[in-house]
Coordinates of C-alpha atoms in Angstrom, one line a residue:
Chain A
M1 CA -14.3 -25.8 -48.1
H2 CA -17.1 -25.9 -45.8
S3 CA -16.6 -26.1 -42.2
P4 CA -19.4 -27.6 -40.1
P5 CA -21.7 -25.2 -38.6
M6 CA -20.5 -23.9 -35.1
P7 CA -22.5 -25.2 -32.3
L8 CA -24.5 -22.3 -30.7
A9 CA -21.8 -21.0 -28.6
S10 CA -24.3 -19.7 -25.6
A11 CA -26.9 -22.2 -25.2
S12 CA -27.7 -21.1 -21.6
L13 CA -28.2 -23.4 -18.7
W14 CA -31.7 -22.9 -18.8
T15 CA -32.0 -23.9 -22.9
T16 CA -29.9 -27.0 -22.4
A17 CA -31.9 -28.2 -19.2
W18 CA -35.0 -27.9 -21.0
Q19 CA -33.9 -29.7 -23.8
Q20 CA -32.6 -32.6 -21.8
L21 CA -36.4 -32.4 -19.7
R22 CA -38.0 -32.5 -23.3
R23 CA -36.3 -35.9 -24.1
N24 CA -37.3 -37.1 -20.9
R25 CA -40.9 -38.6 -21.4
L26 CA -41.5 -39.4 -17.8
A27 CA -40.8 -35.8 -16.7
M28 CA -43.0 -34.5 -19.4
V29 CA -46.0 -36.4 -18.5
C30 CA -45.5 -35.3 -14.9
L31 CA -45.5 -31.7 -16.0
G32 CA -48.5 -32.3 -18.1
I33 CA -50.3 -33.5 -14.8
I34 CA -49.0 -30.6 -12.6
V35 CA -50.4 -28.2 -15.3
F36 CA -53.6 -30.1 -15.3
Y37 CA -53.8 -29.9 -11.4
A38 CA -52.6 -26.2 -11.5
L39 CA -55.7 -25.6 -14.1
V40 CA -58.1 -27.4 -11.9
A41 CA -56.9 -25.3 -8.8
V42 CA -57.4 -22.0 -10.9
Y43 CA -60.9 -23.1 -11.8
A44 CA -61.7 -23.9 -8.0
E45 CA -60.3 -20.7 -7.0
G46 CA -62.9 -19.0 -9.5
V47 CA -65.6 -20.9 -8.3
Y48 CA -64.7 -20.0 -4.6
W49 CA -64.8 -16.4 -5.4
F50 CA -67.7 -16.6 -7.4
Y51 CA -69.7 -17.6 -4.8
R52 CA -68.1 -15.9 -2.1
L53 CA -68.4 -12.3 -3.6
R54 CA -72.2 -13.3 -4.5
Q55 CA -72.4 -14.4 -0.8
Q56 CA -74.0 -17.6 -1.8
T57 CA -73.5 -21.5 -0.8
P58 CA -71.0 -22.6 -3.2
P59 CA -71.9 -26.2 -4.7
Y60 CA -69.5 -28.0 -2.9
K61 CA -71.2 -27.1 0.3
V62 CA -74.6 -27.7 -0.5
V63 CA -76.0 -30.0 2.2
E64 CA -78.7 -32.4 0.9
F65 CA -79.3 -34.6 4.2
E66 CA -81.7 -37.0 2.2
S67 CA -78.9 -38.6 0.2
R68 CA -76.1 -38.7 2.5
F69 CA -73.5 -41.3 2.3
A70 CA -74.7 -41.8 -1.4
Q71 CA -72.8 -44.4 -3.5
P72 CA -70.9 -43.2 -6.5
S73 CA -73.1 -42.5 -9.3
W74 CA -73.7 -40.3 -12.3
R75 CA -75.0 -37.4 -10.2
H76 CA -72.2 -37.7 -7.6
P77 CA -68.9 -39.3 -9.2
L78 CA -67.5 -40.0 -6.1
G79 CA -70.5 -40.2 -3.9
T80 CA -71.4 -37.8 -1.1
D81 CA -70.2 -37.4 2.5
S82 CA -72.0 -37.5 5.8
L83 CA -74.0 -34.2 5.2
G84 CA -74.9 -35.2 1.7
R85 CA -72.2 -32.8 0.1
D86 CA -70.4 -34.0 -3.1
V87 CA -67.2 -35.5 -2.7
F88 CA -66.1 -35.0 -6.3
R89 CA -66.8 -31.0 -5.8
Q90 CA -64.8 -31.1 -2.7
V91 CA -61.9 -33.2 -4.2
V92 CA -61.6 -30.3 -6.9
Q93 CA -61.8 -27.5 -4.0
G94 CA -58.9 -29.8 -2.3
T95 CA -56.6 -29.0 -4.9
R96 CA -57.0 -25.4 -4.6
I97 CA -56.1 -25.7 -1.0
A98 CA -53.2 -28.0 -1.9
F99 CA -51.8 -25.3 -4.3
E100 CA -52.5 -22.5 -2.0
V101 CA -50.5 -24.3 0.6
G102 CA -47.7 -25.3 -1.6
I103 CA -47.3 -21.8 -2.9
L104 CA -47.7 -19.7 0.3
T105 CA -45.0 -22.0 2.0
S106 CA -42.8 -21.4 -0.7
L107 CA -43.4 -17.7 -0.9
I108 CA -42.5 -17.8 3.0
A109 CA -39.5 -20.3 3.0
I110 CA -37.8 -19.2 0.0
P111 CA -37.2 -15.4 0.5
I112 CA -35.9 -16.5 4.1
A113 CA -33.5 -19.1 2.6
V114 CA -32.2 -16.8 -0.2
L115 CA -31.7 -13.9 1.9
L116 CA -30.2 -15.4 4.8
G117 CA -28.1 -17.8 2.5
A118 CA -27.1 -14.8 0.3
L119 CA -25.8 -12.6 3.4
A120 CA -24.3 -15.4 5.2
G121 CA -22.2 -16.6 2.2
Y122 CA -21.4 -13.2 0.7
F123 CA -20.2 -11.2 3.8
G124 CA -18.9 -14.4 5.8
K125 CA -17.4 -13.8 9.1
R126 CA -19.7 -12.5 12.2
V127 CA -22.8 -12.4 9.7
D128 CA -21.9 -16.0 8.6
D129 CA -21.7 -17.0 12.3
L130 CA -24.9 -15.5 13.2
I131 CA -26.8 -17.0 10.4
V132 CA -25.2 -20.7 10.7
W133 CA -26.1 -20.5 14.4
L134 CA -29.9 -19.3 13.3
Y135 CA -30.1 -22.3 11.2
T136 CA -28.5 -24.7 13.3
V137 CA -30.9 -23.7 16.0
F138 CA -33.9 -24.3 13.6
D139 CA -32.6 -27.3 12.4
S140 CA -32.3 -28.8 15.7
I141 CA -36.1 -28.4 16.6
P142 CA -38.2 -31.6 15.6
G143 CA -39.8 -30.5 12.2
L144 CA -43.4 -31.9 13.0
L145 CA -43.8 -30.7 16.5
F146 CA -42.3 -27.3 15.5
I147 CA -44.9 -26.9 12.6
L148 CA -47.6 -27.9 14.9
A149 CA -46.4 -25.4 17.8
I150 CA -46.1 -22.4 15.3
A151 CA -49.7 -23.3 13.8
I152 CA -51.2 -23.5 17.5
V153 CA -49.7 -20.3 18.6
V154 CA -50.6 -18.3 15.2
G155 CA -54.2 -19.8 15.3
K156 CA -55.7 -22.7 13.3
G157 CA -56.3 -22.2 9.5
L158 CA -54.6 -21.8 6.4
L159 CA -52.4 -18.9 7.5
G160 CA -51.0 -21.1 10.7
V161 CA -50.4 -24.0 8.4
C162 CA -48.4 -21.9 6.0
L163 CA -46.4 -20.1 8.7
G164 CA -45.8 -23.4 10.5
I165 CA -44.6 -25.2 7.2
G166 CA -42.9 -22.0 5.7
L167 CA -40.8 -21.0 8.8
T168 CA -39.4 -24.5 9.5
T169 CA -38.3 -25.7 6.0
W170 CA -35.8 -22.9 4.5
V171 CA -32.8 -24.4 6.4
G172 CA -31.7 -27.1 3.5
L173 CA -32.0 -24.4 0.6
C174 CA -30.3 -21.5 2.8
R175 CA -27.4 -24.0 3.4
L176 CA -27.0 -24.9 -0.2
I177 CA -27.2 -20.9 -1.1
R178 CA -24.7 -20.1 1.4
G179 CA -22.6 -22.5 -0.1
E180 CA -22.9 -21.3 -3.6
Y181 CA -22.2 -17.6 -2.4
I182 CA -18.9 -18.8 -0.5
K183 CA -18.0 -20.0 -4.1
H184 CA -19.0 -17.0 -6.3
R185 CA -17.9 -14.3 -3.8
D186 CA -14.1 -14.6 -5.2
R187 CA -14.9 -15.2 -8.6
Q188 CA -13.6 -12.5 -11.1
Y189 CA -16.9 -11.5 -12.5
V190 CA -17.8 -10.3 -8.7
L191 CA -14.3 -8.9 -8.2
A192 CA -14.5 -6.8 -11.4
A193 CA -18.0 -5.3 -10.4
R194 CA -16.8 -4.7 -6.9
V195 CA -13.8 -3.0 -8.4
I196 CA -16.1 -0.4 -10.8
G197 CA -18.1 0.2 -7.5
V198 CA -21.2 -1.7 -7.8
S199 CA -22.8 -2.0 -4.4
D200 CA -22.9 -5.2 -2.4
W201 CA -26.6 -5.4 -2.5
A202 CA -26.7 -5.5 -6.2
I203 CA -23.8 -7.8 -6.6
M204 CA -25.5 -10.3 -4.4
F205 CA -28.9 -10.2 -5.9
R206 CA -28.4 -8.8 -9.6
H207 CA -25.0 -10.7 -10.3
I208 CA -24.7 -13.8 -8.3
L209 CA -28.3 -14.8 -7.7
P210 CA -29.0 -15.4 -11.3
N211 CA -26.2 -18.1 -11.0
V212 CA -27.8 -19.9 -8.0
L213 CA -31.6 -19.3 -9.0
H214 CA -31.9 -22.9 -10.6
L215 CA -31.3 -24.2 -6.8
V216 CA -34.4 -22.1 -6.1
I217 CA -36.4 -23.9 -8.8
I218 CA -35.4 -27.3 -7.9
S219 CA -36.2 -26.5 -4.2
F220 CA -39.7 -25.3 -5.2
S221 CA -40.6 -28.4 -7.0
L222 CA -39.4 -30.8 -4.4
R223 CA -41.0 -28.6 -1.5
F224 CA -44.4 -28.8 -2.9
P225 CA -45.4 -32.5 -2.2
G226 CA -43.7 -32.4 1.1
A227 CA -46.2 -29.3 1.8
I228 CA -49.2 -31.1 0.6
L229 CA -48.3 -34.3 2.6
T230 CA -47.8 -32.4 5.9
E231 CA -51.1 -30.4 5.4
V232 CA -52.9 -33.7 5.6
V233 CA -51.2 -34.4 8.8
L234 CA -51.9 -31.1 10.3
S235 CA -55.7 -31.4 9.2
Y236 CA -56.2 -34.8 11.0
L237 CA -54.5 -33.3 14.0
G238 CA -57.1 -30.4 13.9
V239 CA -55.0 -27.5 13.3
G240 CA -55.4 -27.5 9.5
V241 CA -57.6 -25.3 7.1
Q242 CA -60.9 -24.6 8.9
G243 CA -64.5 -24.7 7.0
E244 CA -63.1 -25.3 3.6
P245 CA -62.7 -28.8 2.2
S246 CA -59.2 -29.9 2.1
W247 CA -57.8 -33.5 1.1
G248 CA -56.5 -33.7 4.6
I249 CA -59.9 -33.1 6.2
M250 CA -61.3 -35.4 4.1
I251 CA -59.0 -38.3 4.7
S252 CA -59.0 -37.6 8.2
D253 CA -63.0 -37.5 8.4
A254 CA -62.7 -40.9 6.5
K255 CA -61.4 -42.3 9.7
L256 CA -64.6 -43.5 11.1
R257 CA -66.5 -43.4 7.8
L258 CA -64.2 -46.2 6.6
W259 CA -65.5 -48.6 9.3
Q260 CA -68.9 -48.2 8.0
G261 CA -68.0 -49.2 4.6
H262 CA -67.9 -45.8 3.0
W263 CA -64.5 -45.8 1.2
W264 CA -65.1 -43.1 -1.5
E265 CA -64.2 -40.1 0.2
L266 CA -60.8 -41.5 1.3
A267 CA -60.3 -43.0 -2.2
G268 CA -61.3 -39.9 -3.9
A269 CA -58.9 -37.5 -1.9
T270 CA -56.1 -40.2 -1.6
T271 CA -56.1 -40.8 -5.4
A272 CA -56.2 -37.0 -6.1
M273 CA -53.2 -36.5 -3.9
F274 CA -51.3 -39.3 -4.9
F275 CA -50.9 -38.2 -8.5
I276 CA -50.0 -34.9 -7.9
V277 CA -47.2 -35.6 -5.2
L278 CA -46.0 -38.4 -7.5
A279 CA -45.7 -36.0 -10.4
F280 CA -43.8 -33.4 -8.2
N281 CA -41.8 -36.1 -6.8
L282 CA -41.0 -37.4 -10.2
F283 CA -40.4 -34.0 -12.0
G284 CA -38.5 -32.6 -9.3
D285 CA -35.8 -35.1 -9.8
A286 CA -35.8 -34.9 -13.4
L287 CA -35.4 -31.0 -13.0
R288 CA -32.7 -31.4 -10.5
D289 CA -31.0 -33.9 -12.7
A290 CA -31.2 -31.7 -15.8
L291 CA -30.1 -28.5 -14.0
D292 CA -27.6 -29.8 -11.2
P293 CA -26.7 -33.3 -11.4
K294 CA -24.4 -32.7 -8.4
L295 CA -27.1 -31.7 -6.1
R296 CA -28.3 -35.3 -6.0
T297 CA -25.9 -36.5 -3.3
A298 CA -25.5 -33.1 -1.6
E299 CA -29.4 -33.1 -0.9
A300 CA -29.2 -36.7 0.2
K301 CA -26.5 -36.0 2.6
T302 CA -28.4 -33.2 4.3
A303 CA -31.7 -34.8 4.2
Chain B
M1 CA -8.4 -32.2 16.6
M2 CA -8.5 -31.9 20.5
A3 CA -9.0 -27.9 19.8
Y4 CA -11.8 -28.8 17.1
I5 CA -13.5 -31.2 19.6
I6 CA -13.5 -28.8 22.4
R7 CA -14.7 -26.1 20.4
R8 CA -17.5 -28.3 18.8
V9 CA -18.6 -29.3 22.3
L10 CA -18.7 -25.6 23.5
Y11 CA -20.8 -24.8 20.3
V12 CA -23.7 -26.9 22.1
I13 CA -24.4 -24.1 24.6
P14 CA -25.4 -21.3 22.2
V15 CA -27.3 -23.6 20.2
V16 CA -29.2 -24.9 23.2
F17 CA -29.7 -21.6 24.0
G18 CA -31.1 -20.7 20.9
V19 CA -33.6 -23.4 20.9
A20 CA -34.7 -22.1 24.5
L21 CA -34.9 -18.6 22.9
V22 CA -36.8 -19.7 19.8
T23 CA -39.4 -21.7 22.0
F24 CA -39.6 -18.9 24.3
I25 CA -40.7 -16.3 21.5
L26 CA -43.0 -18.7 20.1
F27 CA -44.9 -19.6 23.5
N28 CA -44.5 -16.4 25.5
V29 CA -44.1 -13.6 23.0
V30 CA -46.4 -14.7 20.0
G31 CA -48.6 -16.9 22.2
W32 CA -48.7 -14.3 24.9
N33 CA -52.7 -14.9 25.2
A34 CA -52.6 -18.4 25.7
A35 CA -54.4 -18.2 28.9
S36 CA -57.6 -16.5 27.5
Q37 CA -57.3 -19.0 24.6
M38 CA -57.5 -22.0 26.9
L39 CA -60.2 -20.5 29.1
G40 CA -62.5 -19.5 26.3
K41 CA -64.4 -16.2 26.1
H42 CA -66.3 -16.1 29.3
A43 CA -63.2 -16.0 31.6
S44 CA -63.0 -13.1 33.9
P45 CA -60.0 -11.2 34.0
E46 CA -59.0 -12.4 37.5
E47 CA -59.0 -16.2 36.2
I48 CA -56.9 -15.1 33.2
A49 CA -54.2 -13.5 35.4
A50 CA -54.1 -16.5 37.7
L51 CA -53.6 -19.2 34.8
Q52 CA -50.8 -16.6 33.4
E53 CA -49.1 -16.6 36.6
R54 CA -49.3 -20.6 36.7
L55 CA -48.1 -20.6 32.9
G56 CA -45.1 -18.3 33.8
L57 CA -46.6 -16.0 31.3
S58 CA -46.8 -13.1 33.7
G59 CA -44.5 -10.3 34.5
P60 CA -41.9 -8.4 32.2
L61 CA -40.5 -10.6 29.6
Y62 CA -36.8 -10.8 30.8
Q63 CA -38.2 -12.1 34.0
Q64 CA -40.4 -14.9 32.1
F65 CA -37.2 -15.8 30.2
S66 CA -35.1 -16.4 33.2
H67 CA -37.9 -18.5 35.0
Y68 CA -37.8 -20.5 31.5
L69 CA -33.9 -20.8 31.8
W70 CA -34.3 -21.9 35.4
Q71 CA -36.7 -24.5 34.6
I72 CA -34.3 -25.8 31.9
V73 CA -31.4 -25.8 34.3
T74 CA -33.4 -27.8 36.9
L75 CA -35.0 -30.0 34.3
D76 CA -38.5 -29.2 35.8
F77 CA -40.9 -27.7 33.3
G78 CA -43.8 -27.1 36.0
R79 CA -47.1 -28.9 35.5
S80 CA -49.4 -29.8 32.7
Y81 CA -52.2 -27.5 32.3
A82 CA -54.8 -30.2 31.5
T83 CA -54.0 -32.9 34.0
N84 CA -51.8 -31.0 36.6
Q85 CA -49.1 -33.9 36.6
K86 CA -45.3 -32.8 36.4
I87 CA -44.5 -32.5 33.0
S88 CA -41.2 -34.1 33.6
T89 CA -42.8 -37.2 34.9
L90 CA -45.1 -37.2 31.9
I91 CA -41.9 -37.1 29.6
L92 CA -40.2 -39.8 31.3
N93 CA -43.4 -42.2 31.4
G94 CA -43.9 -41.5 27.5
I95 CA -40.2 -42.6 26.7
L96 CA -40.4 -46.2 27.2
P97 CA -43.7 -46.8 25.1
S98 CA -42.4 -44.4 22.4
L99 CA -39.0 -46.3 22.0
S100 CA -40.6 -49.7 21.9
L101 CA -42.7 -48.6 18.7
T102 CA -39.8 -46.3 17.2
V103 CA -36.9 -48.6 17.7
P104 CA -38.2 -51.8 16.1
I105 CA -39.6 -49.6 13.2
F106 CA -36.1 -48.0 12.9
L107 CA -34.0 -51.2 12.9
I108 CA -36.1 -53.1 10.4
D109 CA -36.5 -50.1 8.2
L110 CA -32.6 -49.6 7.8
L111 CA -32.0 -53.1 7.3
L112 CA -34.6 -53.4 4.4
A113 CA -33.9 -50.4 3.0
I114 CA -30.1 -50.9 2.8
G115 CA -30.6 -54.5 1.6
I116 CA -33.3 -53.3 -1.1
A117 CA -30.8 -50.3 -2.1
L118 CA -27.8 -52.9 -2.4
V119 CA -30.1 -55.0 -4.9
A120 CA -30.7 -52.0 -6.8
A121 CA -27.3 -51.0 -7.1
Y122 CA -26.1 -54.4 -8.0
Y123 CA -28.7 -54.5 -10.8
R124 CA -28.4 -50.8 -11.5
N125 CA -29.9 -49.2 -14.8
T126 CA -31.9 -52.8 -15.4
W127 CA -35.6 -52.9 -15.3
L128 CA -35.3 -54.3 -11.7
D129 CA -33.4 -51.0 -10.4
R130 CA -35.9 -48.8 -12.1
S131 CA -39.0 -50.8 -10.8
I132 CA -37.3 -50.7 -7.4
V133 CA -37.2 -46.8 -7.7
V134 CA -40.6 -46.2 -9.1
L135 CA -42.1 -48.4 -6.3
A136 CA -40.1 -46.3 -3.7
V137 CA -41.3 -42.8 -5.3
I138 CA -45.1 -44.4 -5.2
G139 CA -44.6 -45.3 -1.8
M140 CA -43.3 -41.7 -0.8
S141 CA -46.4 -40.3 -2.6
I142 CA -49.0 -41.7 -0.4
S143 CA -50.0 -40.0 2.8
Y144 CA -48.9 -41.6 6.0
L145 CA -52.5 -41.2 7.3
V146 CA -53.5 -43.4 4.4
Y147 CA -51.3 -46.0 5.4
I148 CA -52.4 -46.2 8.7
L149 CA -56.0 -46.0 7.9
V150 CA -56.0 -48.6 5.5
G151 CA -53.6 -50.7 7.4
Q152 CA -55.8 -50.5 10.5
Y153 CA -59.0 -51.0 8.7
L154 CA -58.0 -54.0 6.5
L155 CA -55.7 -56.0 8.7
A156 CA -57.0 -55.2 12.4
Y157 CA -60.5 -54.5 11.9
R158 CA -61.6 -56.7 8.6
A159 CA -59.0 -59.6 8.9
G160 CA -58.7 -59.4 12.6
M161 CA -55.3 -60.2 12.3
F162 CA -54.1 -57.9 15.1
P163 CA -55.7 -56.0 18.0
I164 CA -56.9 -52.9 17.0
W165 CA -56.0 -50.4 19.9
G166 CA -54.1 -50.7 23.0
Y167 CA -50.8 -51.0 24.6
E168 CA -50.7 -54.3 26.7
T169 CA -48.6 -56.9 25.4
A170 CA -46.1 -57.1 22.4
K171 CA -48.8 -58.1 20.0
Y172 CA -50.4 -54.7 20.3
L173 CA -47.1 -53.2 18.8
L174 CA -47.0 -55.5 15.7
L175 CA -49.4 -53.9 13.4
P176 CA -48.1 -50.4 14.0
V177 CA -44.3 -51.5 13.6
I178 CA -45.4 -52.8 10.1
I179 CA -47.3 -49.9 9.3
G180 CA -44.4 -47.9 10.3
V181 CA -41.7 -49.9 8.3
V182 CA -43.8 -50.0 5.3
S183 CA -44.7 -46.2 4.9
G184 CA -40.9 -45.1 5.5
L185 CA -39.5 -47.8 3.0
G186 CA -39.8 -45.6 0.0
S187 CA -37.6 -42.6 1.2
G188 CA -35.1 -44.9 2.9
V189 CA -34.5 -47.2 -0.3
R190 CA -34.3 -44.1 -2.4
F191 CA -31.9 -42.3 -0.1
Y192 CA -29.6 -45.6 0.4
R193 CA -29.7 -46.1 -3.5
T194 CA -28.5 -42.7 -4.0
V195 CA -25.8 -42.6 -1.7
M196 CA -24.7 -46.0 -3.1
L197 CA -24.6 -45.0 -6.8
D198 CA -22.8 -42.1 -5.9
E199 CA -20.0 -44.2 -4.6
M200 CA -20.4 -46.6 -7.7
Y201 CA -19.1 -43.6 -10.0
Q202 CA -15.8 -43.1 -8.0
D203 CA -12.4 -43.7 -9.4
Y204 CA -11.8 -46.0 -6.7
V205 CA -14.6 -48.3 -8.1
R206 CA -13.4 -47.9 -11.5
T207 CA -10.2 -49.2 -10.5
A208 CA -11.2 -52.1 -8.5
F209 CA -13.1 -53.3 -11.6
A210 CA -10.2 -52.9 -13.7
K211 CA -8.2 -55.3 -11.4
G212 CA -10.8 -57.7 -12.0
C213 CA -12.8 -57.6 -8.8
T214 CA -16.2 -59.1 -9.1
Q215 CA -19.3 -57.2 -9.2
R216 CA -20.0 -58.8 -5.7
S217 CA -16.8 -57.9 -3.9
V218 CA -16.7 -54.4 -5.0
L219 CA -20.2 -53.7 -3.9
F220 CA -19.9 -55.4 -0.6
K221 CA -16.3 -54.8 0.2
H222 CA -15.5 -51.3 -1.4
V223 CA -18.8 -49.6 -1.9
L224 CA -20.9 -50.6 1.4
K225 CA -17.8 -49.6 3.4
N226 CA -17.7 -46.2 2.1
A227 CA -21.1 -45.4 2.0
M228 CA -21.0 -46.0 5.6
I229 CA -20.4 -42.5 6.4
P230 CA -23.5 -40.9 5.0
I231 CA -25.6 -43.8 6.3
L232 CA -24.2 -43.5 9.9
T233 CA -24.8 -39.6 9.7
S234 CA -28.5 -40.3 8.9
V235 CA -28.8 -43.2 11.5
V236 CA -27.3 -41.1 14.3
L237 CA -29.2 -37.9 13.5
S238 CA -32.7 -39.9 13.5
I239 CA -32.0 -41.2 17.1
P240 CA -33.4 -38.4 18.8
F241 CA -36.6 -38.8 16.7
L242 CA -37.1 -42.2 18.1
Y243 CA -37.6 -40.5 21.6
T244 CA -40.1 -38.0 20.3
G245 CA -42.3 -41.0 19.3
N246 CA -44.7 -41.2 16.4
L247 CA -47.4 -38.7 16.7
L248 CA -49.8 -40.6 14.3
L249 CA -49.4 -44.2 14.7
E250 CA -49.2 -43.6 18.8
N251 CA -52.6 -41.7 18.5
F252 CA -54.3 -44.3 16.2
F253 CA -53.0 -47.2 18.1
G254 CA -53.3 -45.9 21.6
I255 CA -49.7 -46.2 22.3
P256 CA -48.8 -44.1 25.6
G257 CA -45.7 -42.5 24.6
L258 CA -44.4 -38.9 23.8
G259 CA -46.2 -38.6 20.4
Y260 CA -49.4 -39.6 22.2
L261 CA -48.8 -36.9 24.7
S262 CA -47.9 -34.3 22.3
V263 CA -51.3 -34.8 20.5
E264 CA -53.2 -34.7 23.6
A265 CA -51.4 -31.4 24.6
I266 CA -52.0 -30.1 21.3
N267 CA -55.9 -31.0 21.4
S268 CA -56.2 -29.4 24.8
A269 CA -53.9 -26.3 23.8
D270 CA -51.6 -27.4 26.7
Y271 CA -48.7 -25.0 26.1
P272 CA -46.3 -25.9 28.7
V273 CA -46.3 -29.7 27.7
I274 CA -45.9 -28.9 24.1
K275 CA -43.1 -26.5 25.0
A276 CA -41.4 -29.0 27.1
V277 CA -41.6 -31.7 24.6
V278 CA -40.2 -29.5 21.9
F279 CA -37.5 -28.2 23.8
V280 CA -36.3 -31.9 24.8
G281 CA -36.6 -33.2 21.6
S282 CA -34.4 -30.3 20.2
V283 CA -31.6 -30.8 23.0
L284 CA -31.3 -34.7 22.0
Y285 CA -30.9 -33.7 18.4
V286 CA -28.1 -31.3 19.4
F287 CA -26.4 -33.8 21.1
A288 CA -26.7 -36.4 18.6
S289 CA -25.4 -34.0 15.9
L290 CA -22.3 -33.3 18.5
L291 CA -21.7 -37.0 18.5
T292 CA -21.9 -37.4 14.7
D293 CA -19.4 -34.8 14.3
I294 CA -17.1 -35.9 16.9
C295 CA -17.1 -39.4 15.3
Y296 CA -16.2 -37.9 11.9
A297 CA -13.3 -36.1 13.3
L298 CA -12.2 -39.2 14.7
V299 CA -12.7 -41.4 11.5
D300 CA -11.7 -39.0 8.9
P301 CA -8.5 -37.0 9.5
R302 CA -9.3 -34.5 6.7
I303 CA -11.9 -32.7 9.0
K304 CA -10.1 -29.8 10.6
L305 CA -10.6 -26.6 12.5
R306 CA -12.8 -24.4 10.4

C-alpha cells in the first residue's frame, strides 16, 4: 500500500515565507521595483566614482547656462534646472543618495538595536534596567528635532543625516528584540547550551540571534522608506547632503521654481521617490505578514 | 496599585535626568566648538571665549552640566544667541500659534481616520476595504514637502482660495490645516484599521456574531470600545507633539509657533534655543506617557507591578 508522500518535515521559516511571498503578486511587483532601483543606484554609484577618480565634472553637474529651465525634450527627458543641468541625470543620482541614506542608517541603527536588545533581554536585571532606561530616554525626545540637532552638531551632509536618523530610530526594533530574548532565554535549547558550557556571548548571537533575525529583516525593509522621506525634510531644512543632487534638494529647490511654472524638477524627484517608497512600504508589509503575522499589531501599538 | 503608580511617578526623575544628559552630551560635548562655528573662521580667540562663556560652554564639564541642570530647575534657559531674547519667553510665545495649527489638524485627522477605518473594517476584505488601504499607503508614500508645495501652489497661488502666507485671522490657518490633515490621513487610517481588524478576530467577536448580533452592533458596541485602548494610547502620546508644532507647515505658511522658532534656530545655528525646545518637548512627552500608564493601571486591573 502506498502512503502519501510525507510533507518535507523541515521546511524552514525562510522557505515557507518565501513561498508565501512568491504567491503574493503585489509583493513580487514591489520586489521587482526595489531591485530595479537598486540597480539604478549601483549604476549611479559607478558613474559617481568614475568621474570622481578621473577628477572630471560628472554629466549630471555639467552647467549649460544657455539652456537653463529647458522643458522636457528628447535631449533632456526631464528638462533642465536653474543652471541648465539635466534633471533626469540628477534624479538617477538621487537614487544613489537615497540608497546610501537607507543603508547607512540601517547599518547604524540595527546593530545598536540588536546588541542592546539582546543584552537587555538575555541578562535581565540591572543590565535590562539600564537599557530600558536608555531607550525610554531616546524615545522621549521629539524625533525630527532630535535628528536635526544631531545633524547640526555633527555637521551638515550625508554623515550628519545618517547619524541623525540612525541614532534615533533604533528604539522600536530594540524593544522587539528584547522581548524575543526574554522569551528565548529560558527555552530548553538555551538551557542545554548553557549546561554544556557555551559562553553567554555565543548563546546570544549564535543560538538565539538566528531565531529573531526575521525581525531585523522586517525592520530593514520598513525603515528604508522612512529614511528616504526624512532625508527630503532634512534637505529642505538645509542640513542634508551638500553638493550632490538628492531628491530632497531637488524638491526643496522646486519651492520657488514651481511658482515660475517650472514643474519638471519637482515632478521628476517626486515620482522617482514615490515609487520606491511605495514599493518598500507594500513589500515590507507583505514580508512582515509572511515572516511574523503577529507583529502587525505589536508594531502598530508601539508606533 | 498605589505602589505601582508611585513607582511609575518616581521613574520620571531618571528619565528627565537622562534627557538632560543626552542633550548635554549632544550640545556641550559633541558640539563643544559651537562658538567658533557660529562666529565663522575669522573670529578672534577672545570673541570665541566670550561667546562660549555666554553659551555656558566654558569651564569644566561637570560645571557646565550643573549650570544646565540649574537652568532646567529654574526653567530659565538663558537667551537666544541670534535675537538675544529670553528663550523661556520665546517658547511661551510660540505655544499658542503652534497649538492653533496642530490641535485642529489632530482632531480632524483623528475623527476622519477612525471613521474611514471603521468603514474599512465594516467592509473588510472587499474591494472598498482594499482600495482604502491602497489609497492610504499611496498617501503615506508622498513626501510631506510635496503636499505643502503643491497645496500652496495650486490652492493658494493659482486658485487664490486661501491666503498664501501669514498669521492674522483664522482664514490664514485654513490651508495649512487642510494640508496637515490630508498628509497625515494615510498613516492614521492604516493604523486604526489594523487595530480594529485585530479586535475583529478575537474570540468575543466570534461569540457576539454567534449570538446573532448584527455587523453594526458588533462593530460599534464591541470592537470600537475595545479598540479604544490602543487608540487612546496613540492619542495621549501625540499630545506633546502638538506643542512642538509642525516644523514644515509653520515655516511655509509663516505661523510664528515653536516649529517656526526651531527652523529659525536651526538656520542660524542657535544652539541654546534648539537645546531648550528639544528638552521641553521631551519633558512633555515623558509626562504624557506617565499619564497614559496611570490611566492604564486604573482602567485595566491586569497591569500589576513589574
